[in-house]
Short mmCIF file of C-alpha atoms in Angstrom, two decimals:
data_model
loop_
_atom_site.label_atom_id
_atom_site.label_comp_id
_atom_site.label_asym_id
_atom_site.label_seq_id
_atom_site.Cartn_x
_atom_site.Cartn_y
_atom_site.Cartn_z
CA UNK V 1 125.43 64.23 67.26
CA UNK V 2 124.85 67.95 67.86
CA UNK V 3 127.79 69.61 70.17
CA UNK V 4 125.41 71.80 71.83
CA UNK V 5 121.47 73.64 72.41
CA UNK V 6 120.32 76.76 72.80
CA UNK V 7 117.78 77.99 74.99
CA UNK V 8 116.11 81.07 76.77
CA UNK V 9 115.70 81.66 80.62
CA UNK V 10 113.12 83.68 81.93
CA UNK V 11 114.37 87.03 81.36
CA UNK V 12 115.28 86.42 77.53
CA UNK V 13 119.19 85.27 77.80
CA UNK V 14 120.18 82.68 75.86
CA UNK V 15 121.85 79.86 77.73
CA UNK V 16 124.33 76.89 76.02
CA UNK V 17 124.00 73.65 77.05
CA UNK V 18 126.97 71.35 75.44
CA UNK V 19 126.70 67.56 74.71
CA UNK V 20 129.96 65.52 76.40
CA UNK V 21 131.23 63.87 73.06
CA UNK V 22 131.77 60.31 75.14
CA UNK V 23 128.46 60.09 76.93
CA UNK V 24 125.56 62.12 74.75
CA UNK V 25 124.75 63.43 78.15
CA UNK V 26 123.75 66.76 78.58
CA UNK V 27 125.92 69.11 80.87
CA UNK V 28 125.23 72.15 83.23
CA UNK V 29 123.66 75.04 80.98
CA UNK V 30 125.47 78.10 80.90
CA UNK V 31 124.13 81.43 80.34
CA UNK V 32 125.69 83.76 77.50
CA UNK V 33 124.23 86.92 78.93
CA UNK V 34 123.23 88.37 75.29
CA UNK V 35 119.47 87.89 73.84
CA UNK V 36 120.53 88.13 70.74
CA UNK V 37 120.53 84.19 69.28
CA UNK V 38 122.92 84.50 66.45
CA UNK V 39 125.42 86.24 68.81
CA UNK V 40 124.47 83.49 71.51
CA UNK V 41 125.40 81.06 68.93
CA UNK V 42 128.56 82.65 68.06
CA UNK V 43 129.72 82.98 71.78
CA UNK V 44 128.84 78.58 71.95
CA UNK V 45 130.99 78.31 69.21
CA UNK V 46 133.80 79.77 70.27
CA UNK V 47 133.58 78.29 73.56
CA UNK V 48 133.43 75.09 72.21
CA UNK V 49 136.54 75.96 69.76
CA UNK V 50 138.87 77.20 72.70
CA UNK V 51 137.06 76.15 75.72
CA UNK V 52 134.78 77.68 77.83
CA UNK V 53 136.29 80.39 79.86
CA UNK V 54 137.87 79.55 83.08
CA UNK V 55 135.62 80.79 86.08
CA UNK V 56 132.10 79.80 88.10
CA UNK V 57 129.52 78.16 86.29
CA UNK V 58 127.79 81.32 87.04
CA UNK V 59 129.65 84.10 85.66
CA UNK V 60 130.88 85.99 82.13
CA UNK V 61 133.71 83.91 82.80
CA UNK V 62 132.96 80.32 83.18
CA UNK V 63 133.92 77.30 84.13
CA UNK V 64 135.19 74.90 81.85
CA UNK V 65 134.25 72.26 83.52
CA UNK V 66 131.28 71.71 81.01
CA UNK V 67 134.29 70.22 78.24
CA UNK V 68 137.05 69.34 80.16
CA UNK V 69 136.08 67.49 83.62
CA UNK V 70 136.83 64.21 81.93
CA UNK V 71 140.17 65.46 79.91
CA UNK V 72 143.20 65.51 81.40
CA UNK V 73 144.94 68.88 80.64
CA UNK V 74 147.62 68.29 77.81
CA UNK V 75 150.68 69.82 79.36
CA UNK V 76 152.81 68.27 77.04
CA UNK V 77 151.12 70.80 74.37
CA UNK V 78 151.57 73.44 76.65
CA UNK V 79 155.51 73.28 77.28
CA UNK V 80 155.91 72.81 73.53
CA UNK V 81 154.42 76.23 72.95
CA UNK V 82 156.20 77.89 76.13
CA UNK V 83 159.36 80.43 75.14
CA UNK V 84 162.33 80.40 76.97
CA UNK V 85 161.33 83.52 79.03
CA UNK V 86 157.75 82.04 79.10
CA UNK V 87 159.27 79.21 80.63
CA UNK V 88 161.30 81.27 83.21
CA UNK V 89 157.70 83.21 84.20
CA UNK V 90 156.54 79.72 84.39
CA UNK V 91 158.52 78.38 86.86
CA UNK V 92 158.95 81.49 88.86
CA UNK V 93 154.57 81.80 89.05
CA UNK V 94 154.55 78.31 89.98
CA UNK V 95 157.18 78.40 92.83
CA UNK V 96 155.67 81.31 94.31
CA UNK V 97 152.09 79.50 93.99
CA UNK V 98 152.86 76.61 95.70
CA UNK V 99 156.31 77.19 97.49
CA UNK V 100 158.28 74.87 95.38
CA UNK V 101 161.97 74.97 96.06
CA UNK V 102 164.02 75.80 92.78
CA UNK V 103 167.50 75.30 92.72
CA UNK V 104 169.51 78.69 91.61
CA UNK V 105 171.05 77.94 87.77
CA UNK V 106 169.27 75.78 86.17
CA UNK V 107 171.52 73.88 83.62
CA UNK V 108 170.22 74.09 79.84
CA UNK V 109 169.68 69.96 79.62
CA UNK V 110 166.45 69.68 80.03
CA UNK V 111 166.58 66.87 77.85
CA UNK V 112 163.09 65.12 77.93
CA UNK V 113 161.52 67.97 76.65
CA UNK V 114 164.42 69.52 73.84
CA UNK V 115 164.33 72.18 75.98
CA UNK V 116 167.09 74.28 76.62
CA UNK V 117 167.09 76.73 79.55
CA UNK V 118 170.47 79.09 79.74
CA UNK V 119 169.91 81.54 82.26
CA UNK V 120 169.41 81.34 85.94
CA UNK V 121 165.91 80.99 87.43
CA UNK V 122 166.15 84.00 90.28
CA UNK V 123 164.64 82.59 93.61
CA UNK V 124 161.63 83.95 94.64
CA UNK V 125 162.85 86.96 97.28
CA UNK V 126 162.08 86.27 101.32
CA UNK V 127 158.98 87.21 102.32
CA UNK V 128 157.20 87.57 105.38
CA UNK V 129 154.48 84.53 105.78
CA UNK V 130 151.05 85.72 104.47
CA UNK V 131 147.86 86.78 105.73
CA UNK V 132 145.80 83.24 106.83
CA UNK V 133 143.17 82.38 103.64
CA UNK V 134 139.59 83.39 104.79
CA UNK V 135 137.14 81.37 103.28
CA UNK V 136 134.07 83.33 102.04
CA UNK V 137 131.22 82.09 103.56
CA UNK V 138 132.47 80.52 106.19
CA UNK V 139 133.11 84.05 107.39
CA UNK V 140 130.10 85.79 106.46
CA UNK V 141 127.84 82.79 108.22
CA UNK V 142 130.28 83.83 111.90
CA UNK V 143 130.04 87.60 110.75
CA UNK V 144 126.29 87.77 110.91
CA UNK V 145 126.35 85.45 113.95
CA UNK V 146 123.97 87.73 116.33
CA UNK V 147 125.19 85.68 119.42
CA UNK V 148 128.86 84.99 118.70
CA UNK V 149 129.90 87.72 115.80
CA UNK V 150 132.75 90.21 117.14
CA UNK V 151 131.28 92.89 115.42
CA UNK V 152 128.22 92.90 116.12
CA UNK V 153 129.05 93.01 120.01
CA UNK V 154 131.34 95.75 119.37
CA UNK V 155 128.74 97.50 117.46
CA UNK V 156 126.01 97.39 120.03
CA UNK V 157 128.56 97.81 122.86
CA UNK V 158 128.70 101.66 120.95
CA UNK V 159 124.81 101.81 121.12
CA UNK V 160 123.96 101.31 117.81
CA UNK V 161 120.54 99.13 116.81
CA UNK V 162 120.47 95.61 115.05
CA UNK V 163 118.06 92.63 115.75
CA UNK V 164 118.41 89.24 115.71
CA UNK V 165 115.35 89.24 113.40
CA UNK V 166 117.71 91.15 110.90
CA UNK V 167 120.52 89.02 111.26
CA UNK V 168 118.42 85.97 110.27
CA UNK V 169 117.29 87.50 107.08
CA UNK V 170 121.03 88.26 106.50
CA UNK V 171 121.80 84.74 107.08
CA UNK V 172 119.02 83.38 104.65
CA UNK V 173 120.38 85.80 102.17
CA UNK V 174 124.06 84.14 102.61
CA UNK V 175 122.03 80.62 102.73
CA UNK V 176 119.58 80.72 99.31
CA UNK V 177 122.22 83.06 96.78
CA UNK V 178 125.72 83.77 97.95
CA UNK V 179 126.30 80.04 98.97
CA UNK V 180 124.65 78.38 96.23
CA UNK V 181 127.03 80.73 93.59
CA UNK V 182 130.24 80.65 95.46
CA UNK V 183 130.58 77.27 97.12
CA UNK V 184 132.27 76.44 100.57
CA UNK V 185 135.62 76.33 99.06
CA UNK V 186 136.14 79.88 97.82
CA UNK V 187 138.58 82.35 99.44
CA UNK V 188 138.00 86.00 99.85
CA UNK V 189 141.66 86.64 97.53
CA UNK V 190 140.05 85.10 95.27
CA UNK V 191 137.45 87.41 94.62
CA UNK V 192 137.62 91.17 93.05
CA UNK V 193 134.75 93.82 91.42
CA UNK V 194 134.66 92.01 88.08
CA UNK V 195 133.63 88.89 89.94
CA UNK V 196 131.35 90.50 92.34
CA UNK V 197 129.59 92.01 89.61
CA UNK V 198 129.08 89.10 87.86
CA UNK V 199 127.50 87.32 91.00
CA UNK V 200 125.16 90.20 91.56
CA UNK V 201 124.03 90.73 88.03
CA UNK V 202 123.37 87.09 87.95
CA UNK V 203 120.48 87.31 90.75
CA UNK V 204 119.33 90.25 88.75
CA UNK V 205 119.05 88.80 85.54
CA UNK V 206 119.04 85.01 85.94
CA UNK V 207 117.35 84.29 89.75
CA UNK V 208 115.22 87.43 88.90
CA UNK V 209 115.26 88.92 92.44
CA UNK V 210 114.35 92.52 92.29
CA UNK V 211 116.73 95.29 92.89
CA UNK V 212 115.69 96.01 96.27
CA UNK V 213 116.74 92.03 97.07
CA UNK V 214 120.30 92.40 95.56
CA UNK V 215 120.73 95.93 97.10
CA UNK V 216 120.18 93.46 100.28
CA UNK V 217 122.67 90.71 99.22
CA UNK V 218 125.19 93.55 98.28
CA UNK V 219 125.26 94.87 102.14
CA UNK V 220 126.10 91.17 103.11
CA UNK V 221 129.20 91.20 101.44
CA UNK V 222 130.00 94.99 101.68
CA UNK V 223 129.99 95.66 105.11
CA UNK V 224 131.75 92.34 106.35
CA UNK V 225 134.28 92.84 103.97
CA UNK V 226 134.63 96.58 105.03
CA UNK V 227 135.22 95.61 108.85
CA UNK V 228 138.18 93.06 107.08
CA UNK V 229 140.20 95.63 105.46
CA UNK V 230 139.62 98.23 107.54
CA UNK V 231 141.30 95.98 110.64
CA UNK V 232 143.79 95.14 108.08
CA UNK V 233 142.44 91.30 107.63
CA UNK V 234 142.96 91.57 103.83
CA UNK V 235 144.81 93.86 101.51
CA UNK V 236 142.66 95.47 99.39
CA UNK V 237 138.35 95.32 99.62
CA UNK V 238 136.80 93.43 96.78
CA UNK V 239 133.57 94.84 97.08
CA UNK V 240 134.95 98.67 97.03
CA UNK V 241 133.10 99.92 93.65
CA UNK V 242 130.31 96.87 93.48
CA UNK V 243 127.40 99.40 91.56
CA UNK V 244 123.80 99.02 93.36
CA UNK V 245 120.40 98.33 91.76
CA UNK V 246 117.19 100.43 90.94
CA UNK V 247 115.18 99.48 93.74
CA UNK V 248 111.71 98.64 91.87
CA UNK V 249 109.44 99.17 95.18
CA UNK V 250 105.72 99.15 94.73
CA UNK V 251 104.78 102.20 96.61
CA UNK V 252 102.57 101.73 99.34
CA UNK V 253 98.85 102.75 99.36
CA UNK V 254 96.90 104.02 101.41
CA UNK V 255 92.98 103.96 102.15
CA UNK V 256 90.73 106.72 101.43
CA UNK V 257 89.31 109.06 103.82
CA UNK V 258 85.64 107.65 102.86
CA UNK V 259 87.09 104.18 103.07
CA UNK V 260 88.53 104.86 106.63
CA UNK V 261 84.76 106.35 107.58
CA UNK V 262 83.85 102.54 106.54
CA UNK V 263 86.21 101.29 108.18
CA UNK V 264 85.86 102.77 111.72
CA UNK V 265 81.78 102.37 111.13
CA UNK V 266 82.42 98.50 110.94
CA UNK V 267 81.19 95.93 112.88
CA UNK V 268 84.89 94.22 113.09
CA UNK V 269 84.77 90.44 113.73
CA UNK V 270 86.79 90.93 117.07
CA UNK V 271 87.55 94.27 119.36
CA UNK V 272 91.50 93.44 118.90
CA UNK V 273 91.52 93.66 115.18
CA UNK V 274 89.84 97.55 115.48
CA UNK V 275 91.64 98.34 118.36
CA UNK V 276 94.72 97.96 116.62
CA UNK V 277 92.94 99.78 113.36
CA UNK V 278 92.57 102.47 115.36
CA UNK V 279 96.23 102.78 116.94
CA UNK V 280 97.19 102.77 113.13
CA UNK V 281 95.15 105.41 112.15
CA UNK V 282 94.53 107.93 115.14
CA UNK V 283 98.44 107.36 116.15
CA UNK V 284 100.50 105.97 112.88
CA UNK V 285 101.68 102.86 115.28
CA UNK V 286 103.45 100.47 113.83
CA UNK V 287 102.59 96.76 114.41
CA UNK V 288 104.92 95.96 116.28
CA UNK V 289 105.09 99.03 119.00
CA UNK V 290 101.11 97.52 118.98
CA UNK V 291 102.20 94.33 120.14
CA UNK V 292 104.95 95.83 122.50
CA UNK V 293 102.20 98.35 124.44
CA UNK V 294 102.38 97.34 128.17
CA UNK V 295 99.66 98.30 130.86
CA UNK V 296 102.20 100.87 132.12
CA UNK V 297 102.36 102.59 128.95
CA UNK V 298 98.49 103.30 129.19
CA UNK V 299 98.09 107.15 130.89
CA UNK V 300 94.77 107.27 131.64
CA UNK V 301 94.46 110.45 133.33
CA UNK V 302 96.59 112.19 130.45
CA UNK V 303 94.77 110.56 127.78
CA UNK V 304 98.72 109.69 126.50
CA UNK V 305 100.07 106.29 125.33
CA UNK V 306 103.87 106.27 126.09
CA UNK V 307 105.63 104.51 122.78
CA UNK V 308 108.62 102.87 124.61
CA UNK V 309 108.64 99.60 122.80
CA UNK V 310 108.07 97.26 119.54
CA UNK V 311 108.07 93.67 119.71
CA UNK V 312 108.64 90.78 117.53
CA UNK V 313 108.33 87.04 117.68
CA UNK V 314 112.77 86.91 116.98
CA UNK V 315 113.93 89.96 119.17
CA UNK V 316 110.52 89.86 121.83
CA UNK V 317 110.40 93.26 123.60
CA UNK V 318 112.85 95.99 122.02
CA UNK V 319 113.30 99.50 121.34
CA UNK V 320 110.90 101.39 118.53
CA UNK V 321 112.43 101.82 115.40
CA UNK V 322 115.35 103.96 115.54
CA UNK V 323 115.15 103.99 119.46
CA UNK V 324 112.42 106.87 118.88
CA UNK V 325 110.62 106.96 121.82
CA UNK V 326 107.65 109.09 122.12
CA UNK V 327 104.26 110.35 123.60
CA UNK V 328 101.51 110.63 121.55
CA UNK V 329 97.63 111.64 122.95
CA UNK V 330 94.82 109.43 122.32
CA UNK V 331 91.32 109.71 122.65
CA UNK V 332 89.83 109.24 126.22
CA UNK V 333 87.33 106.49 124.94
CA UNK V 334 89.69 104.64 122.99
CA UNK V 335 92.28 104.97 125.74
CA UNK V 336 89.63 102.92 128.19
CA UNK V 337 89.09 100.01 125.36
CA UNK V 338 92.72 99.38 125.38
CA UNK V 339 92.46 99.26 129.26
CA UNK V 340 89.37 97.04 129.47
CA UNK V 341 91.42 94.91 126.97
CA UNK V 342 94.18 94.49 129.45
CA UNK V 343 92.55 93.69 132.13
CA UNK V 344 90.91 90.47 129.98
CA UNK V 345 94.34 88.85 130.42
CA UNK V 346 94.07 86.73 133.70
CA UNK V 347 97.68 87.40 134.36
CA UNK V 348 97.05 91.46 134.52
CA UNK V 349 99.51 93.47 136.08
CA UNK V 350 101.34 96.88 135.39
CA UNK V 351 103.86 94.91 133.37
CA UNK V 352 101.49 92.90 130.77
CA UNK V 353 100.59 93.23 127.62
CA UNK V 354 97.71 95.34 126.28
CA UNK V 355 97.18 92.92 123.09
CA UNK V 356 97.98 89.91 124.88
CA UNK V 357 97.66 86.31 122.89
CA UNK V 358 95.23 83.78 124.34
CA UNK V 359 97.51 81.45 123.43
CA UNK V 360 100.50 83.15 125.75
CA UNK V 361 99.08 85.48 127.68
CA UNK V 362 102.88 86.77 128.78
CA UNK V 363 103.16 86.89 125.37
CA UNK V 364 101.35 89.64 122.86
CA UNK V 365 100.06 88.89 119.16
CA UNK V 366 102.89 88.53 116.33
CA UNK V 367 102.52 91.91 114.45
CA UNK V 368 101.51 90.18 111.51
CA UNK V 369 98.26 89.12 113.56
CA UNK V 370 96.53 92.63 112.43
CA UNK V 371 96.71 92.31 109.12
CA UNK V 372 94.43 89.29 108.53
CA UNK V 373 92.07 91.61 110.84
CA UNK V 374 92.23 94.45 108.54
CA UNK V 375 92.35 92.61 104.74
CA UNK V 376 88.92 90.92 106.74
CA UNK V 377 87.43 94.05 107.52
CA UNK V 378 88.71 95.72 103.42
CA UNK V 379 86.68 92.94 101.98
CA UNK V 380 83.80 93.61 104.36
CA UNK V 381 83.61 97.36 102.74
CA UNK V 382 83.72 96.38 99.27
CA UNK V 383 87.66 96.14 98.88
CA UNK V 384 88.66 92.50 97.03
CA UNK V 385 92.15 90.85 97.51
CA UNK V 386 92.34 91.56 93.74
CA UNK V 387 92.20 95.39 94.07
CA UNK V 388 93.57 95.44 98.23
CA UNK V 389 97.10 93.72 96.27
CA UNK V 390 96.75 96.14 93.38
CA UNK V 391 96.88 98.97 95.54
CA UNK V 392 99.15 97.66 97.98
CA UNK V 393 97.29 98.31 101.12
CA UNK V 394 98.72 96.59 104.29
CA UNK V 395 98.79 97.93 107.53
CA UNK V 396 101.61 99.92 107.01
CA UNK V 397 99.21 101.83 104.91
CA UNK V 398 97.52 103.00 107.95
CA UNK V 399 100.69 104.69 109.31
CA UNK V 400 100.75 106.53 105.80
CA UNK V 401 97.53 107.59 106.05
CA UNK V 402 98.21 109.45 109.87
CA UNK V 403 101.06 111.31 108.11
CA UNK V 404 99.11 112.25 105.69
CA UNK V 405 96.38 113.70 107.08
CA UNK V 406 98.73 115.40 109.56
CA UNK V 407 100.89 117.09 107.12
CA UNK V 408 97.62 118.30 105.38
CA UNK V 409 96.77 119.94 108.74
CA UNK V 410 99.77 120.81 110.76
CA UNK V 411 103.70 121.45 110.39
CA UNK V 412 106.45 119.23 109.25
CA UNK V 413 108.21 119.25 112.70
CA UNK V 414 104.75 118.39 114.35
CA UNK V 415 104.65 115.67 111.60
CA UNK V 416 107.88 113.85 112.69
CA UNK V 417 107.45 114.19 116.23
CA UNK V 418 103.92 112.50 115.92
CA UNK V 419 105.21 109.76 113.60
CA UNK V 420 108.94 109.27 115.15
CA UNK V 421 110.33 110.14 112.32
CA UNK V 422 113.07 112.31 114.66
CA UNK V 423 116.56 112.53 113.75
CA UNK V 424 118.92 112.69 116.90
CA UNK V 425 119.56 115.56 115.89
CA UNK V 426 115.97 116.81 115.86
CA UNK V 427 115.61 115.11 119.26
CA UNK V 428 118.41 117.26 120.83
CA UNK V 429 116.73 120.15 119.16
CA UNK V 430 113.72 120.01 121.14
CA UNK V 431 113.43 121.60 125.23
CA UNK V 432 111.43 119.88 127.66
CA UNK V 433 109.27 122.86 127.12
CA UNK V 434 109.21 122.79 123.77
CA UNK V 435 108.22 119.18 123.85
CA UNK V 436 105.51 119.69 126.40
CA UNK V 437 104.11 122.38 123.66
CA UNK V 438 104.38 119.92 120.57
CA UNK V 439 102.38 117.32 122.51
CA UNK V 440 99.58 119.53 123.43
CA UNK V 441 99.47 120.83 119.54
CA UNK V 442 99.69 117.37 118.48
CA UNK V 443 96.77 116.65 120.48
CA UNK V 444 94.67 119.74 119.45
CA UNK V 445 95.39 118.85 116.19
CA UNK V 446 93.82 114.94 116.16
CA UNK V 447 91.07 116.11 118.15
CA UNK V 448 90.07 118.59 115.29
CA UNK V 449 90.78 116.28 112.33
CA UNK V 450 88.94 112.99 113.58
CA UNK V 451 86.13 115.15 114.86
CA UNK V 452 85.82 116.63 111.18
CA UNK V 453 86.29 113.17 109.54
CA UNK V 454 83.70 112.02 111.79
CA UNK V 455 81.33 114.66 111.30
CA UNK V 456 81.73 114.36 107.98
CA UNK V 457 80.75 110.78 107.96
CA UNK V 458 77.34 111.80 109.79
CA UNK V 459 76.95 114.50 107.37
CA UNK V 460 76.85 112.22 104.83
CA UNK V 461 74.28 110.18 106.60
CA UNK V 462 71.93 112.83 106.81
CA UNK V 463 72.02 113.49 103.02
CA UNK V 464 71.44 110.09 102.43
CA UNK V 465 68.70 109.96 104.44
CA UNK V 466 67.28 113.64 102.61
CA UNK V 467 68.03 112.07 98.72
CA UNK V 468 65.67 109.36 100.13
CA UNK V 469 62.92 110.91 101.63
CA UNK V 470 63.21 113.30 98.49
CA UNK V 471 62.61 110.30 96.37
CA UNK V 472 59.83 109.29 98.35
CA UNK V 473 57.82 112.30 98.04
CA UNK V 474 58.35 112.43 94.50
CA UNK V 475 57.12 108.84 93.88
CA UNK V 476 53.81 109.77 96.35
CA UNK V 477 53.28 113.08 93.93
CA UNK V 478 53.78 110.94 90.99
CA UNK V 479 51.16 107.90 92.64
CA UNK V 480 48.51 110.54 93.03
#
C-alpha cells in the first residue's frame, strides 16, 4: 500500500496526502509550500519518518494529526530517553502548565521507571494569577461588533468615521478565512509573527486571494490586537512585524472624451440613469452622495448642489467620504432635471430624495443602481462587456474622468476642492473668502470645458456632414 500522494494546488505547491496504515483511507492533504516535486517528496518523507510537525493543518508547521489521531503517544519511550536534568525541566514545565502541586525533594526511588532522581525539584516561585485567556475569534467577532464593540464607540465618540457597511465586510473577512484557519478554540497567547505569517501567506498562496484581500484580513487582526496591548490586555502584540502584500489592483479606466460625446448624445433608456451620468461627469459624484442628494441640497437660484451626504443600503444617510462636504456649481438646465425629478416622488418635500426608488419612495436607489444604467448605455455606443471589463470602466470611472479633465485645465488645489479630495488640513487652509473665490473659478472653469467638449462634438458633426456632401458631388461629377 503506498504511505502517501503527491499533488499540485492551483498555484503550483505540492501538497501530501498520507494513507492511515489501519484504514487505506485517505487523510487531510497538507501543503509543502515548495514546487519543486523531488523536494516535495523529500519533505513527505521525512514527515512520515518523524511525524508531521506539530501545528495547524494549515501552516509550515503542521499538525500531526494526519499520523497520529489514532496512536496513543508512547510516553513510556519518552521517559526512557529523558536525562536526569531533562527530567527536572520536565516536571518543572509541566507544573507550571497545568498547576500541578510538586512536593519539594523528590526522593531518588522512582522505582517503576529505574529512574533515579537525586536532587530537589525547586517549586515553581509565587506568582500573581494571570491575565484571563482571550480566545481569538471570539474577540475579533465582539471587536468588530458596530453596535456593541467598546472601541468602536470610543472611536466615534472622538469623531472619527466607520460604517456599519465596513464592519460587515470585516466580519465576513473573520467569517470565510480567519475562522476557517484558526478554529473557535485558539487563544491569542497562542499565537506569534511566525504563525501569523503562515496564516496570511496561506490565503496568498493556497486560497489565492489577491494582495489587496490579505492587506484587508491583516487590518482585522492588527488593529484589534493593537487596542489589546496597548490597554495592557496581553503582553506582547503578535501581529507587531506581520509584512503586507503587493496590492495587485487593476487600475481603473476611464472613458474617452469622444466616448463621453456618445455618451451624453444618447438616447438613455430612462432620465435617472443620465441624470446620474451626468452628476458623474460634470461633478465627479460618487454613487452614493447621488443617492444621498435631498431636495434641499438643490440651489436653484445659485445653480449649486450642496454635497452634504452619501448613502448606502447598510449605513442609509451618512456623511461623504471623509466627512468632505462641499459645493460644487452645476449647470442651470441640468440643475432643473434633477428638480423635475424630485418632484415625481408623490411624497415631495424639502427633505426627499432627488433619485428616489419607486419601490420606497423615502428611500433613494442603492448606488449600485447606476451602473447597470451606464454598462446599458457603453454597449449602446459600441463598448462590449468583453472590452467595458478589460478596461475596467465602472462608474467610478466617471469620477476619474472629472479629475482629469480638471487637472488638464485648472490647478491642483482647484482639483481637490472640486473632487473632495481635501485634507483637514487643506480645509482649515481655506477663508470663507477664499472659498467663495474657488467656487466661482470652479464654476468658470466647467462652464468653459463642457462648452468646448460640446462644441467639439458639433464640430464634428458638421465635418461629417461636409466629407458627405463632398462624396456626393464627386459621385454626381463621376455619373456625368
Amino acid at each position: 500500500m503506498r504511505q502517501f500522494y503527491l499533488s499540485k494546488n492551483n498555484c503550483g505547491y505540492y501538497k501530501v496526502i498520507f494513507i492511515d496504515p489501519v484504514t487505506g483511507e485517505k487523510q487531510t492533504g497538507k501543503s509543502t509550500h515548495t514546487k519543486d516535486k523531488f523536494e516535495a517528496t523529500m519533505i513527505a518523507t521525512s514527515w512520515l519518518q518523524n511525524g508531521v510537525p506539530a501545528a495547524r493543518g494549515n501552516s509550515r508547521n503542521f499538525s500531526n494529526n494526519a499520523l497520529t489521531t489514532t496512536t496513543p503517544l508512547k510516553l513510556q519511550s519518552i521517559v526512557d530517553r529523558l536525562t536526569q536534568n531533562d527530567a527536572q525541566t520536565l516536571l518543572n514545565m509541566i507544573t507550571l502548565k497545568f498547576g500541578f502541586n510538586v512536593v519539594p525533594n523528590v526522593a531518588a526511588t522512582a522505582i517503576q521507571n529505574n529512574v533515579q532522581i537525586t536532587n530537589t525539584i525547586t517549586p515553581p516561585a509565587e506568582t500573581k494569577p494571570g491575565k484571563p485567556r482571550i480566545k481569538l475569534i471570539e474577540y475579533l467577532k465582539g471587536f468588530w461588533d458596530y453596535d456593541n464593540s467598546e472601541f468602536i464607540k470610543r472611536y466615534l465618540a472622538h469623531g472619527n468615521n466607520m460604517t456599519k457597511k465596513h464592519t460587515q465586510n470585516i466580519e465576513s473577512l473573520i467569517k470565510n478565512y480567519w475562522q476557517p484557519y484558526f478554529g473557535d478554540e485558539t487563544y491569542i497567547d497562542e499565537l506569534d509573527k511566525p504563525t501569523l505569517d503562515d496564516f496570511f501567506f496561506y490565503l496568498y498562496s493556497e486560497r489565492q486571494l489577491k494582495g489587496g484581500t490579505v492587506n484587508k484580513a491583516i487590518n482585522v487582526g492588527s488593529r484589534a490586537m493593537s487596542y489589546l496591548f496597548e490597554n495592557g490586555k496581553i503582553e506582547k502584540n503578535p501581529m507587531f512585524g506581520v509584512e503586507r502584500f503587493t496590492p495587485q489592483q487593476l487600475e481603473k479606466g476611464i472613458p474617452t472624451e469622444t466616448e463621453v460625446k456618445a455618451l451624453l448624445d444618447l438616447n438613455w433608456n430612462n432620465d435617472v440613469y443620465k441624470l446620474a451620468f451626468k452628476l458623474g461627469i460634470f461633478c465627479g459624484l460618487r454613487a452614493g452622495e447621488i443617492s444621498g442628494l435631498r431636495v434641499c441640497d438643490l440651489d436653484v437660484d445659485a445653480d449649486i448642489i450642496h454635497i452634504r451626504h452619501s448613502w448606502s443600503e447598510v449605513d442609509g444617510l451618512k456623511c461623504p467620504k471623509n466627512s468632505d462636504v462641499r459645493d460644487l456649481p452645476i449647470d442651470h438646465t441640468t440643475l432643473l432635471k434633477l428638480v423635475s425629478l424630485a418632484k415625481e416622488n408623490p411624497n415631495y418635500s424639502d427633505m426627499s430624495f432627488v433619485f428616489f426608488s419607486n419601490v420606497k419612495t423615502e428611500q433613494p436607489y442603492w448606488p449600485s443602481y447606476y451602473s447597470d444604467g451606464l454598462y446599458d448605455a457603453l454597449e449602446m455606443i459600441g463598448i462590449s462587456e468583453e472590452q467595458r471589463k478589460e478596461r475596467n470602466i465602472v462608474f467610478h470611472s466617471l469620477r476619474h474622468f472629472c479629475a482629469t479633465i480638471l487637472s488638464q485645465r485648472t490647478d491642483l488645489k482647484t482639483v481637490q476642492a472640486f473632487m473632495g479630495y481635501r485634507t483637514e488640513e487643506m480645509s482649515k487652509h481655506y477663508s470663507d473668502h477664499e472659498t467663495q473665490e474657488k467656487l466661482m473659478n470652479m464654476k468658470n472653469i466647467m462652464q468653459v470645458t463642457w462648452k468646448e467638449i460640446m462644441s467639439a462634438k458639433k464640430k464634428l458633426t458638421l465635418l461629417h456632414i461636409f466629407i458627405i456632401l463632398r462624396i456626393c458631388f464627386r459621385q454626381s461629377l463621376q455619373s456625368v
